[in-house]
Coordinates of N, CA and C in Angstrom, one line a residue:
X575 N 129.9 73.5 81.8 CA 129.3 74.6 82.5 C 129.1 75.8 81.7
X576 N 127.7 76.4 81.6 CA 128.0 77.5 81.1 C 128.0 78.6 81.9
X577 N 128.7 79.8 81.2 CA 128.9 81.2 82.4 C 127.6 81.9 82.6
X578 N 127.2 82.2 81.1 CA 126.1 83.0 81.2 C 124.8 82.3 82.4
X579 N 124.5 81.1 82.4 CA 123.6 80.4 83.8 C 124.1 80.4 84.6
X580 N 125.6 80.9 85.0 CA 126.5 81.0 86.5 C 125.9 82.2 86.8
X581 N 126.3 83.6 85.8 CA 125.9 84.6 86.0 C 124.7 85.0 86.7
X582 N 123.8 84.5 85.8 CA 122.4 84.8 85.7 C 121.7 83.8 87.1
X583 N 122.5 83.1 87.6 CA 121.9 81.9 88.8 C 122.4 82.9 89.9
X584 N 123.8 83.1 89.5 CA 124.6 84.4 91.2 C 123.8 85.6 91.5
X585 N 123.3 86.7 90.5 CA 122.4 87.8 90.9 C 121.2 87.3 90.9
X586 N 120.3 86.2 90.8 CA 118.5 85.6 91.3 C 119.2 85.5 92.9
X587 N 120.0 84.3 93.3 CA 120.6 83.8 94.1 C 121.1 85.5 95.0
X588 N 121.9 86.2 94.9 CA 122.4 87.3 95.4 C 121.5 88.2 95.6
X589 N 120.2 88.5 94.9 CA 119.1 89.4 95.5 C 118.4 89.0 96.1
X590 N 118.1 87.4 96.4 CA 117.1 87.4 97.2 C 118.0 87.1 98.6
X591 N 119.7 87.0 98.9 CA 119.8 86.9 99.9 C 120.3 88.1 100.6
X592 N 120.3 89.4 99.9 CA 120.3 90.6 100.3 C 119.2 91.2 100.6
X593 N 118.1 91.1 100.0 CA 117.1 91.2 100.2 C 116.2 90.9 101.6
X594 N 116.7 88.7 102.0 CA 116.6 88.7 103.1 C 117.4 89.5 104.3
X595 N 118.4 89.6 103.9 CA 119.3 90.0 105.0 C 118.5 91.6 105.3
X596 N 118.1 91.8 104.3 CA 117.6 93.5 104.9 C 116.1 93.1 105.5
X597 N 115.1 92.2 105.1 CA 114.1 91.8 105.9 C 114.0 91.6 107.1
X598 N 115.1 90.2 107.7 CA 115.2 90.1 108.4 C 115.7 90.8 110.1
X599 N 114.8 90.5 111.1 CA 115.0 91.5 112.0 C 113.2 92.0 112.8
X600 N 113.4 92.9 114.1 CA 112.1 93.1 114.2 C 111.7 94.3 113.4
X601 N 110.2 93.9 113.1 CA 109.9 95.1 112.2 C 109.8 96.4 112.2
X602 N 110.0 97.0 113.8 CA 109.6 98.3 114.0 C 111.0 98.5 114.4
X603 N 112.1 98.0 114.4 CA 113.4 99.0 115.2 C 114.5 99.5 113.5
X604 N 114.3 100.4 113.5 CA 114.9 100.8 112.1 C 116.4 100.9 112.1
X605 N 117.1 100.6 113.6 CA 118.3 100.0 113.5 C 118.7 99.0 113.5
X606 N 117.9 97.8 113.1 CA 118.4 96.7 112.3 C 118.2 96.8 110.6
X607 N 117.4 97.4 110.0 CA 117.3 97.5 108.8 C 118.3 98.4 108.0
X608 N 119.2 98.3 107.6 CA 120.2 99.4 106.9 C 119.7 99.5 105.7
X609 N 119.9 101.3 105.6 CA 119.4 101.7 104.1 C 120.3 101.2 102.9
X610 N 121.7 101.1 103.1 CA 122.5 100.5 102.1 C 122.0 99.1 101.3
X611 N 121.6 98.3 102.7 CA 121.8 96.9 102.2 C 120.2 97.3 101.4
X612 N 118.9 98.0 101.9 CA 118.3 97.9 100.7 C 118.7 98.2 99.5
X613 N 119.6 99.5 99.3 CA 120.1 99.9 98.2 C 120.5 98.7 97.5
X614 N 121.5 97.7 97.9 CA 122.4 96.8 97.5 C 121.3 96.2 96.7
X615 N 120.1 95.6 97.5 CA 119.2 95.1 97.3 C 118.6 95.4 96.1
X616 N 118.0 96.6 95.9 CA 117.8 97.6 94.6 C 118.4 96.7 93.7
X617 N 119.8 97.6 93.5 CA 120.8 97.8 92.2 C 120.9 96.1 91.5
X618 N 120.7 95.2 92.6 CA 121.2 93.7 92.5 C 119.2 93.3 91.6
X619 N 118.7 94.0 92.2 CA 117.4 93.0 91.2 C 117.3 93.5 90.1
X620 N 117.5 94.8 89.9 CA 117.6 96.0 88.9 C 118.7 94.7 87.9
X621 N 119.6 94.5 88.3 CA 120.4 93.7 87.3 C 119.6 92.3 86.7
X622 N 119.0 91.8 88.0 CA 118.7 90.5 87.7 C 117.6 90.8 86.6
X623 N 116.9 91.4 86.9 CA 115.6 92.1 85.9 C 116.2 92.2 84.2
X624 N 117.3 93.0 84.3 CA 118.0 92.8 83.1 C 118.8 91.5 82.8
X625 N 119.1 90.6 83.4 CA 119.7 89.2 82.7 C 118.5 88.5 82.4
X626 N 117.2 89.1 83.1 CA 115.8 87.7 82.4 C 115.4 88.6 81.2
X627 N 115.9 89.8 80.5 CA 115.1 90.1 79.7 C 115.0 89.5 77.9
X628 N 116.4 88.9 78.5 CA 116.5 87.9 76.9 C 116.2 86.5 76.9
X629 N 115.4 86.2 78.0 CA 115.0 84.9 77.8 C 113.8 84.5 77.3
X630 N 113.1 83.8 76.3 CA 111.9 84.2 75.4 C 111.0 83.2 75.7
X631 N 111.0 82.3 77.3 CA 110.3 81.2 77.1 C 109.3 81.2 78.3
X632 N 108.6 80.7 78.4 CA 107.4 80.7 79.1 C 107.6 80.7 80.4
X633 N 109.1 80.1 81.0 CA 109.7 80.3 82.1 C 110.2 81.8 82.6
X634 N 110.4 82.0 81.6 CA 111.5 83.5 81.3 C 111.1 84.2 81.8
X635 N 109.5 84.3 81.3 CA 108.3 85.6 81.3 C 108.1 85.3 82.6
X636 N 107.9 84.4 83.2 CA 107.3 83.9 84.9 C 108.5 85.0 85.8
X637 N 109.8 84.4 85.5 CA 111.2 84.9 85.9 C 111.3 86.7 85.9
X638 N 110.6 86.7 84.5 CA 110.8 88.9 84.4 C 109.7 88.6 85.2
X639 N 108.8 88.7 85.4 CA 107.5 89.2 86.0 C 107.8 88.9 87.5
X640 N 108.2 88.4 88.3 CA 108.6 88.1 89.6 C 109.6 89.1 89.8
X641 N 110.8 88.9 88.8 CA 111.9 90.2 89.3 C 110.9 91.6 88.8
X642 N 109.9 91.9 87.9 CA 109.6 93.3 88.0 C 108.6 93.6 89.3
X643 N 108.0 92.4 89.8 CA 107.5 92.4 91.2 C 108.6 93.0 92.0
X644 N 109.5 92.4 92.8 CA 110.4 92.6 93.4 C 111.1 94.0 93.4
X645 N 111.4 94.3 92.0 CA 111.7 95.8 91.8 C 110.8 96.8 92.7
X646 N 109.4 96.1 92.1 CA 108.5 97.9 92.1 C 108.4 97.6 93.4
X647 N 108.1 96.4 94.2 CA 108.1 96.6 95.9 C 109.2 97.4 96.7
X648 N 110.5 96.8 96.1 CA 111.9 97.8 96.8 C 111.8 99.0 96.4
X649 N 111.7 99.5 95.6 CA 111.7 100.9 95.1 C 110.4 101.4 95.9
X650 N 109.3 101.0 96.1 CA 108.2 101.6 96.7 C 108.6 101.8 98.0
X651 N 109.8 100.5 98.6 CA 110.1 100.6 99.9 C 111.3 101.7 99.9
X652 N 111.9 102.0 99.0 CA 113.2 103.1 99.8 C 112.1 104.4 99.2
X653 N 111.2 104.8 98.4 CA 110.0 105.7 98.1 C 109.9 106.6 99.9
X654 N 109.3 105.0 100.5 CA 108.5 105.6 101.5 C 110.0 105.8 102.7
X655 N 111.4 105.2 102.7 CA 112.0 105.3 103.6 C 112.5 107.1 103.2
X656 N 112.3 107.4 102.0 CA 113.1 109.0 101.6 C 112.1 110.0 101.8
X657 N 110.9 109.3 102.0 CA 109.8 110.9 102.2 C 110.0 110.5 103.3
X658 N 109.6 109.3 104.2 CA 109.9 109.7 106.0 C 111.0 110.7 106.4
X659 N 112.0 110.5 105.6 CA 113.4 110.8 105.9 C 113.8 112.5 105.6
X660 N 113.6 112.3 104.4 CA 113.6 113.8 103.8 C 112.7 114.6 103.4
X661 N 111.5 114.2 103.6 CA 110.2 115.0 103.3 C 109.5 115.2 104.4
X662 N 108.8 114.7 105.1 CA 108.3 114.1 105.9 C 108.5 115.5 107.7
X663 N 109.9 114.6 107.7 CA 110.7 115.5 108.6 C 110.6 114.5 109.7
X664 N 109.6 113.6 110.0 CA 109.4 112.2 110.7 C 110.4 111.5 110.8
X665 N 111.4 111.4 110.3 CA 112.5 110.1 110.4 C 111.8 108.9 110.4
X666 N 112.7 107.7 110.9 CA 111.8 106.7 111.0 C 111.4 106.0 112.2
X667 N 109.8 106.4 112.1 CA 109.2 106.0 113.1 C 109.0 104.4 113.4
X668 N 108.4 103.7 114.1 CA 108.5 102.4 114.0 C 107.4 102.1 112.9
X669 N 106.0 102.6 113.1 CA 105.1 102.7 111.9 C 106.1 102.7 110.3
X670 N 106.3 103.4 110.0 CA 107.0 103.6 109.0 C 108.1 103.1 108.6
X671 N 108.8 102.2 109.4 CA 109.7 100.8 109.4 C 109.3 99.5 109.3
X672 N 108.2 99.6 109.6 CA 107.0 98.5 109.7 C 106.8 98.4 108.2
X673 N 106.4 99.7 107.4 CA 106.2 99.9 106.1 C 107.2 99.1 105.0
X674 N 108.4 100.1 105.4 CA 109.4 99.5 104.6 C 109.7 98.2 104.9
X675 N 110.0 97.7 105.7 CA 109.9 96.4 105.7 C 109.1 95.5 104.9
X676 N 107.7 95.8 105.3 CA 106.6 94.6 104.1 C 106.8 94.9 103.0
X677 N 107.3 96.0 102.8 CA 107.6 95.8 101.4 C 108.8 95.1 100.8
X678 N 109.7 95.2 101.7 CA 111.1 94.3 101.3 C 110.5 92.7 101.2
X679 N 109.7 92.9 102.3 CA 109.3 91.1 102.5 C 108.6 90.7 101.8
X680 N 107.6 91.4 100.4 CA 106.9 91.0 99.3 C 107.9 91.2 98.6
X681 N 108.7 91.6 97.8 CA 109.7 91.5 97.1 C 110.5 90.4 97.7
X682 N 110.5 89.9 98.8 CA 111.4 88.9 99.4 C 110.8 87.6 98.6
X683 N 109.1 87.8 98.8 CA 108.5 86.4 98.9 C 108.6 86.0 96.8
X684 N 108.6 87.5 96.4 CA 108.9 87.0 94.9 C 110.1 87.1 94.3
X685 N 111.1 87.1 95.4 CA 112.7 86.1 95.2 C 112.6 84.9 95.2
X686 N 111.7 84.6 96.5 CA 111.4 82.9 96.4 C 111.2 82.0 95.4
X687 N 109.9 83.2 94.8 CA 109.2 82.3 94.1 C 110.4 82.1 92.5
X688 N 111.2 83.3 92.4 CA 112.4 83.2 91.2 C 113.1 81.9 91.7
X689 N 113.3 82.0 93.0 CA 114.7 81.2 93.4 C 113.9 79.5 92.9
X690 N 112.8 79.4 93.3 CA 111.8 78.2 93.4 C 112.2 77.8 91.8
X691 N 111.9 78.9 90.6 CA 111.6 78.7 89.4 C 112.9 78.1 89.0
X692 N 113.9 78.7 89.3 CA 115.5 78.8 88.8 C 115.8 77.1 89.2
X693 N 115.4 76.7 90.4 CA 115.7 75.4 91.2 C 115.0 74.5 90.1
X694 N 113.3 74.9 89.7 CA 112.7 73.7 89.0 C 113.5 73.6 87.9
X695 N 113.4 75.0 87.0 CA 114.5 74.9 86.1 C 115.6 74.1 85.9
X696 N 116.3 74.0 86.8 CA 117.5 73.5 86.6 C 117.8 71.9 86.9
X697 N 116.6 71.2 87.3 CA 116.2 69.9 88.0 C 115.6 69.2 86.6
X698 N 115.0 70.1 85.9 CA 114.3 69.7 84.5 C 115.3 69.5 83.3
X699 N 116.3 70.0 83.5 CA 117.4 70.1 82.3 C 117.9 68.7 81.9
X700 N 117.9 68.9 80.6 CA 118.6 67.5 80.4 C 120.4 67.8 79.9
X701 N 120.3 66.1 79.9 CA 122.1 66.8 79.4 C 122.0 66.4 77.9

């Protein structure tokens, strides 16, 4: 077994299921959505983003390009939850929950598509 693919399999694997957990829910009641678990969400792809950046192979590049998807949607999504919140003076309205949300859930859908890549990946390996 090696660690560094334990590692590197736990945070793909760990942001997209924080990621779901903050998706999931109806889309306009902003007390199912907790700001933390986006945060969590954040800081966890922010890492994953940096464990694909040493990988130099044509999978790799598929792998960073999905996780810098994922980033710039979360970050766009807590963007718009901090000007509702702190700019704005609006709090969060259902509109504007509705927002952050699809954005979590396109960054959701390109966890999938990592999680999808990491699964073919690992089905293809030989010993």
């Amino acid at each position: 077994m090696n660690f560094e693919k334990v590692v590197f399999g736990f945070f793909i694997v760990l942001a997209a299921t924080l990621n779901f957990g903050f998706f999931i829910g109806d889309i306009d009641r902003p007390e199912l959505h907790h700001i933390y678990e986006l945060f969590a969400a954040i800081i966890v792809n922010l890492i994953a983003t940096v464990l694909k950046f040493g990988d130099r192979t044509q999978i790799g590049a598929i792998h960073l390009a999905t996780s810098l998807v994922a980033d710039l949607q979360l970050i766009a999504a807590a963007s718009v939850w901090a000007f509702a919140v702190h700019v704005s003076g609006e709090g969060m309205t259902p509109a504007t929950t509705a927002s952050v949300v699809s954005l979590s859930g396109g960054a959701l859908l390109a966890n999938i598509v990592s999680l999808a890549i990491l699964v073919a990946e690992t089905v293809m390996m030989r010993r």
